Short mmCIF file of C-alpha atoms in Angstrom, two decimals:
data_model
loop_
_atom_site.label_atom_id
_atom_site.label_comp_id
_atom_site.label_asym_id
_atom_site.label_seq_id
_atom_site.Cartn_x
_atom_site.Cartn_y
_atom_site.Cartn_z
CA MET A 1083 -3.44 -22.13 68.99
CA ALA A 1084 -4.96 -24.42 71.28
CA SER A 1085 -4.98 -28.18 70.25
CA THR A 1086 -8.77 -28.22 69.88
CA ASP A 1087 -8.43 -25.46 67.17
CA PHE A 1088 -5.96 -27.45 64.71
CA GLU A 1089 -8.56 -28.89 62.64
CA CYS A 1090 -9.36 -28.78 59.04
CA GLN A 1091 -11.34 -25.85 58.01
CA TYR A 1092 -14.00 -27.85 56.08
CA CYS A 1093 -14.18 -31.22 57.56
CA LYS A 1094 -13.27 -30.16 61.05
CA GLU A 1095 -10.90 -33.13 61.57
CA SER A 1096 -7.78 -32.72 63.54
CA LEU A 1097 -4.88 -31.99 61.50
CA TYR A 1098 -2.36 -33.04 64.29
CA GLY A 1099 0.26 -35.68 62.90
CA LYS A 1100 -1.36 -35.43 59.56
CA LYS A 1101 -0.45 -33.65 56.15
CA TYR A 1102 -2.23 -30.59 55.40
CA THR A 1103 -1.93 -27.39 53.26
CA VAL A 1104 -2.98 -23.72 53.70
CA LYS A 1105 -5.04 -21.55 51.37
CA ASP A 1106 -6.05 -18.11 52.21
CA ASP A 1107 -4.79 -18.39 55.91
CA SER A 1108 -6.89 -21.29 56.43
CA VAL A 1109 -5.64 -24.99 57.01
CA TYR A 1110 -7.22 -28.12 55.10
CA CYS A 1111 -6.57 -31.63 55.12
CA VAL A 1112 -5.31 -33.07 51.75
CA ASN A 1113 -8.53 -34.81 50.94
CA CYS A 1114 -10.56 -31.48 51.62
CA PHE A 1115 -8.07 -29.37 49.75
CA GLU A 1116 -7.97 -31.57 46.55
CA SER A 1117 -11.72 -31.93 46.36
CA LEU A 1118 -12.39 -28.05 46.97
CA PHE A 1119 -9.55 -26.35 45.42
CA ALA A 1120 -7.26 -28.77 43.07
CA ASN A 1121 -7.02 -27.75 39.43
CA ILE A 1122 -8.27 -30.35 36.78
CA CYS A 1123 -5.85 -31.63 34.28
CA GLU A 1124 -6.39 -30.87 30.83
CA GLY A 1125 -4.83 -33.96 29.85
CA CYS A 1126 -6.36 -36.76 31.93
CA LYS A 1127 -9.29 -34.57 33.39
CA THR A 1128 -8.40 -35.82 36.83
CA SER A 1129 -7.60 -33.48 39.77
CA ILE A 1130 -3.90 -32.36 40.20
CA GLU A 1131 -2.97 -33.53 43.80
CA CYS A 1132 -1.17 -31.49 46.22
CA ASN A 1133 1.99 -33.58 45.95
CA SER A 1134 2.01 -33.32 42.12
CA LYS A 1135 3.47 -30.69 40.12
CA ASP A 1136 0.99 -28.27 38.53
CA PHE A 1137 2.00 -26.95 34.96
CA ALA A 1138 -0.13 -24.04 33.84
CA TYR A 1139 -0.51 -22.12 30.55
CA LYS A 1140 -3.10 -19.38 30.40
CA ASP A 1141 -6.21 -20.74 32.60
CA SER A 1142 -5.36 -24.32 31.84
CA HIS A 1143 -3.53 -26.85 34.06
CA TRP A 1144 -1.60 -30.25 33.45
CA HIS A 1145 0.17 -32.94 35.24
CA GLU A 1146 3.68 -33.13 34.49
CA ALA A 1147 3.17 -36.48 32.59
CA CYS A 1148 0.19 -35.02 30.79
CA PHE A 1149 2.01 -31.78 29.67
CA LYS A 1150 3.04 -33.00 26.11
CA CYS A 1151 2.51 -32.45 22.52
CA VAL A 1152 -0.94 -33.53 21.42
CA LYS A 1153 0.51 -34.81 18.24
CA CYS A 1154 3.67 -36.44 18.88
CA THR A 1155 3.33 -36.97 22.77
CA ARG A 1156 6.70 -35.77 23.38
CA SER A 1157 7.18 -34.17 26.77
CA LEU A 1158 7.07 -30.17 26.71
CA VAL A 1159 8.54 -29.73 30.16
CA GLU A 1160 11.10 -27.16 29.88
CA LYS A 1161 10.85 -26.99 26.26
CA PRO A 1162 9.36 -24.21 23.66
CA PHE A 1163 5.96 -25.13 22.63
CA ALA A 1164 2.91 -23.24 20.85
CA ALA A 1165 -0.70 -23.41 21.11
CA LYS A 1166 -3.29 -23.99 18.28
CA ASP A 1167 -7.06 -23.91 19.21
CA GLU A 1168 -6.06 -24.36 22.93
CA LEU A 1169 -3.87 -27.52 22.22
CA LEU A 1170 -0.36 -27.64 22.78
CA LEU A 1171 2.03 -28.63 20.19
CA CYS A 1172 5.84 -28.87 20.34
CA ILE A 1173 7.76 -26.55 17.95
CA GLU A 1174 8.28 -28.95 15.08
CA CYS A 1175 4.53 -30.49 14.89
CA TYR A 1176 3.22 -26.61 15.06
CA SER A 1177 5.69 -25.82 12.31
CA ASN A 1178 4.99 -28.73 10.06
CA GLU A 1179 1.05 -28.50 10.59
CA TYR A 1180 0.53 -24.62 10.66
CA SER A 1181 3.50 -22.37 9.96
CA SER A 1182 3.92 -20.58 6.62
CA LYS A 1183 6.75 -21.27 4.35
CA CYS A 1184 9.20 -18.60 3.35
CA PHE A 1185 8.71 -17.47 -0.37
CA ASN A 1186 12.54 -17.26 -0.99
CA CYS A 1187 13.92 -20.29 0.67
CA LYS A 1188 10.84 -22.48 0.90
CA ALA A 1189 11.79 -23.42 4.58
CA THR A 1190 9.18 -22.99 7.43
CA ILE A 1191 9.07 -19.96 9.23
CA MET A 1192 9.37 -20.93 12.98
CA PRO A 1193 6.82 -19.73 15.49
CA GLY A 1194 8.07 -16.49 17.18
CA SER A 1195 10.59 -15.58 14.44
CA ARG A 1196 10.10 -12.30 12.62
CA LYS A 1197 8.56 -12.57 9.11
CA MET A 1198 7.83 -10.17 6.43
CA GLU A 1199 4.47 -10.31 4.34
CA PHE A 1200 3.52 -9.06 1.19
CA LYS A 1201 0.63 -9.70 -1.23
CA GLY A 1202 -0.32 -13.02 0.41
CA SER A 1203 3.29 -14.54 0.60
CA ASN A 1204 5.74 -14.69 3.44
CA TRP A 1205 9.45 -14.50 4.06
CA HIS A 1206 11.99 -14.84 6.76
CA GLU A 1207 13.28 -11.41 7.54
CA THR A 1208 16.71 -12.35 6.47
CA CYS A 1209 15.28 -13.53 3.17
CA PHE A 1210 13.31 -10.43 2.21
CA ILE A 1211 16.03 -9.01 0.21
CA CYS A 1212 16.33 -6.90 -2.93
CA GLN A 1213 16.60 -8.83 -6.01
CA SER A 1214 19.67 -6.89 -7.51
CA CYS A 1215 21.80 -6.00 -4.39
CA GLN A 1216 20.73 -8.72 -2.00
CA GLU A 1217 20.63 -6.48 0.75
CA PRO A 1218 17.65 -7.10 3.37
CA LEU A 1219 14.66 -4.72 2.78
CA GLY A 1220 13.37 -4.61 6.37
CA THR A 1221 11.04 -1.93 6.72
CA LYS A 1222 12.51 0.34 3.68
CA PRO A 1223 10.42 1.13 0.81
CA PHE A 1224 10.67 -1.08 -2.02
CA VAL A 1225 9.17 -1.82 -5.65
CA PRO A 1226 7.77 -5.03 -6.81
CA LYS A 1227 8.68 -6.23 -10.30
CA GLN A 1228 9.14 -9.51 -11.97
CA PRO A 1229 11.17 -11.59 -11.30
CA GLY A 1230 11.35 -10.09 -7.54
CA ILE A 1231 11.24 -7.23 -5.42
CA TYR A 1232 13.93 -4.31 -5.41
CA CYS A 1233 15.00 -1.50 -3.26
CA VAL A 1234 14.27 1.80 -4.59
CA PRO A 1235 17.87 2.63 -5.72
CA CYS A 1236 18.37 -0.46 -7.57
CA TYR A 1237 14.78 -0.30 -9.07
CA GLU A 1238 15.49 3.52 -10.34
CA LYS A 1239 19.03 2.43 -11.52
CA LEU A 1240 17.61 -0.65 -13.37
CA TYR A 1241 14.12 0.13 -14.66
CA ALA A 1242 12.85 3.74 -13.89
CA HIS A 1243 12.54 6.18 -16.79
CA GLN A 1244 14.34 9.35 -16.39
CA CYS A 1245 12.61 12.78 -16.42
CA LYS A 1246 13.74 14.61 -19.60
CA SER A 1247 13.40 17.83 -17.36
CA CYS A 1248 15.19 17.09 -14.07
CA LYS A 1249 17.12 13.91 -15.08
CA LYS A 1250 15.88 12.11 -11.96
CA ALA A 1251 14.29 8.55 -11.99
CA ILE A 1252 10.54 8.44 -12.36
CA THR A 1253 8.90 6.17 -9.95
CA THR A 1254 5.32 7.26 -9.82
CA GLY A 1255 3.02 9.62 -12.10
CA GLU A 1256 4.77 10.41 -15.40
CA VAL A 1257 3.91 12.06 -18.66
CA SER A 1258 5.03 10.74 -22.00
CA PHE A 1259 5.59 13.22 -24.84
CA GLN A 1260 7.36 12.66 -28.23
CA GLU A 1261 8.99 9.34 -26.76
CA GLN A 1262 10.19 11.09 -23.73
CA GLN A 1263 9.09 11.09 -19.95
CA TRP A 1264 8.64 13.46 -17.54
CA HIS A 1265 7.45 13.80 -13.93
CA ASN A 1266 3.98 15.16 -13.71
CA ASP A 1267 5.48 18.19 -11.73
CA CYS A 1268 8.21 18.73 -14.45
CA PHE A 1269 6.12 18.60 -17.52
CA LEU A 1270 5.76 22.43 -17.77
CA CYS A 1271 4.75 24.98 -20.37
CA THR A 1272 8.10 26.49 -22.12
CA ASN A 1273 6.72 29.80 -21.90
CA CYS A 1274 4.93 30.36 -18.56
CA ASN A 1275 5.89 27.06 -16.64
CA LYS A 1276 2.37 26.25 -16.04
CA LYS A 1277 2.02 22.62 -15.19
CA LEU A 1278 0.74 20.64 -18.27
CA ALA A 1279 -0.03 17.12 -16.75
CA GLY A 1280 -3.68 16.53 -17.29
CA GLU A 1281 -4.20 19.65 -19.26
CA LYS A 1282 -4.76 20.60 -22.82
CA PHE A 1283 -1.35 21.54 -24.51
CA THR A 1284 0.28 21.77 -27.98
CA SER A 1285 3.82 21.98 -29.20
CA ARG A 1286 6.41 23.87 -31.28
CA GLU A 1287 9.60 22.80 -32.46
CA GLU A 1288 9.49 19.72 -29.82
CA SER A 1289 8.65 22.16 -27.07
CA PRO A 1290 5.32 21.93 -25.15
CA TYR A 1291 3.05 25.07 -24.56
CA CYS A 1292 -0.03 25.49 -22.74
CA MET A 1293 -3.00 26.72 -25.13
CA ASP A 1294 -3.03 30.23 -23.82
CA CYS A 1295 0.71 30.71 -24.41
CA PHE A 1296 0.68 29.11 -27.78
CA SER A 1297 -1.99 31.30 -28.97
CA ILE A 1298 -0.33 34.50 -27.86
CA LEU A 1299 3.13 33.39 -29.30
CA TYR A 1300 2.37 31.54 -32.61
CA ALA A 1301 -1.36 31.37 -33.55
CA THR A 1302 -2.41 33.28 -36.51
CA LYS A 1303 -4.45 36.49 -35.74
CA CYS A 1304 -7.97 37.15 -37.16
CA THR A 1305 -7.91 40.13 -39.61
CA ALA A 1306 -11.04 41.43 -38.07
CA CYS A 1307 -10.58 41.32 -34.19
CA ALA A 1308 -6.84 40.67 -34.03
CA LYS A 1309 -7.29 37.74 -31.58
CA PRO A 1310 -5.66 34.33 -32.25
CA ILE A 1311 -7.36 31.70 -34.25
CA THR A 1312 -7.27 28.57 -32.41
CA ALA A 1313 -8.87 24.99 -32.41
CA GLN A 1314 -10.22 25.94 -28.89
CA GLY A 1315 -12.89 28.19 -30.40
CA GLY A 1316 -13.69 25.63 -33.25
CA PRO A 1317 -11.81 24.45 -36.33
CA LYS A 1318 -13.57 26.74 -38.65
CA TYR A 1319 -11.83 29.75 -40.21
CA ILE A 1320 -11.66 31.78 -43.45
CA SER A 1321 -8.65 32.24 -45.36
CA PHE A 1322 -8.26 34.65 -48.20
CA GLU A 1323 -5.19 36.03 -49.75
CA ASP A 1324 -2.80 35.67 -46.65
CA HIS A 1325 -5.38 36.80 -44.25
CA GLN A 1326 -7.58 34.79 -41.91
CA TRP A 1327 -10.73 35.34 -40.06
CA HIS A 1328 -12.63 33.51 -37.45
CA SER A 1329 -15.83 32.65 -39.16
CA ASP A 1330 -17.90 34.49 -36.79
CA CYS A 1331 -15.56 37.59 -37.65
CA PHE A 1332 -16.12 37.20 -41.37
CA THR A 1333 -18.72 39.90 -42.05
CA CYS A 1334 -19.23 43.04 -43.91
CA VAL A 1335 -17.42 45.88 -42.49
CA LYS A 1336 -20.72 48.17 -43.06
CA CYS A 1337 -23.78 46.15 -42.37
CA THR A 1338 -22.20 43.10 -40.53
CA ILE A 1339 -24.07 40.48 -42.51
CA SER A 1340 -22.12 37.10 -42.47
CA LEU A 1341 -20.30 36.76 -45.61
CA VAL A 1342 -19.41 32.94 -45.00
CA GLY A 1343 -20.23 31.18 -48.11
CA GLN A 1344 -21.33 34.48 -49.56
CA ARG A 1345 -19.98 36.62 -52.47
CA PHE A 1346 -17.90 39.61 -51.23
CA LEU A 1347 -15.45 42.29 -52.16
CA THR A 1348 -12.35 43.49 -50.63
CA LYS A 1349 -10.43 46.80 -50.22
CA LEU A 1350 -7.18 46.68 -48.21
CA ASN A 1351 -7.84 44.33 -45.25
CA GLU A 1352 -11.65 45.13 -45.25
CA ILE A 1353 -14.45 42.93 -46.71
CA PHE A 1354 -17.92 44.12 -47.85
CA CYS A 1355 -21.06 42.40 -49.04
CA PRO A 1356 -21.69 43.29 -52.86
CA GLU A 1357 -24.55 45.72 -51.87
CA CYS A 1358 -22.23 47.73 -49.40
CA GLY A 1359 -19.14 47.36 -51.68
CA ARG A 1360 -20.77 49.29 -54.62
CA GLY A 1361 -18.62 52.38 -55.47
CA ILE A 1362 -15.53 51.50 -53.38
#
C-alpha cells in the first residue's frame, strides 16, 4: 500500500502514526469510526468508544460501568440477570418483584428454574408432590382433592370407590345402584350383558336387568296376546281371577269391543261382552 493511500476511509486524514480501526476491510480514524459506527449505551445514552468494552444483550449495548441492575444498581458483569420490559435486573431483584411464589413452600421460584403450574398456582418441581406418599409428581397423572393433590395410586387407595363388578378403583364415570358403585362399562344386564349406564333398567333380587330381558324373564304375560305387561307400554292393565290383560287387549273375543270398565262374561280364559256371551 502506498503511503498516500493509508488514510481514513471517511475523512481522508492520513493514519500514519495514529490509532485507527477496521470495519468491513476499510480503515477509519477513531473519531470517524465512533461517530459513524459506535453503539449507543442504553444506560448513559452516549457512544461506546473503541477502547471501551461493549456489553450486549439482544439488540442493546452498554458500557461496562452502565451494565447494572436498574433497581439496586449492582453490576451485572459476569453475573446472572433477567430482563423485564427491556430493563435488566439482578436475579434477586427480579425474583422479589416478578417471580411467582411456590404454593407449597412459599419461597420464590427463581427465574430459569423449572416450575409446575396448576389452576393458577405454581410449585417448585421438587415441591409438586403427592399429598400422601410425598413422591414428586412431575408429568405423571394426578388427582386434585382437598387438602392437596394425589398420585393416581394413592388417590385410588384412599378415596376412590371400588367397582362392585371388577373390584377395581373408580376414578371417572360411575353408576350408583343399591348403595354400590360400578364403572360405566361394568354396569351390565345380568342376563344379556348389555351396558345399562344411561339406559332404562330394572332389578330383581338385587340384580339389574335391561327392560327387554326383564320382560322376557319375569314380566306377567297378557292372557290375550301372551306378550309381557310392562310399564314401557303404559301402566294400565286389567287383572281378573289371576289373569292379566293389556288394557288394549281386554276385548270381547267375538266382536272385539273393548270391555274396559264394562260388564263382561268369562269362559275359561276368554272374555265376552254380555251380548256375545249369551248362551255360552
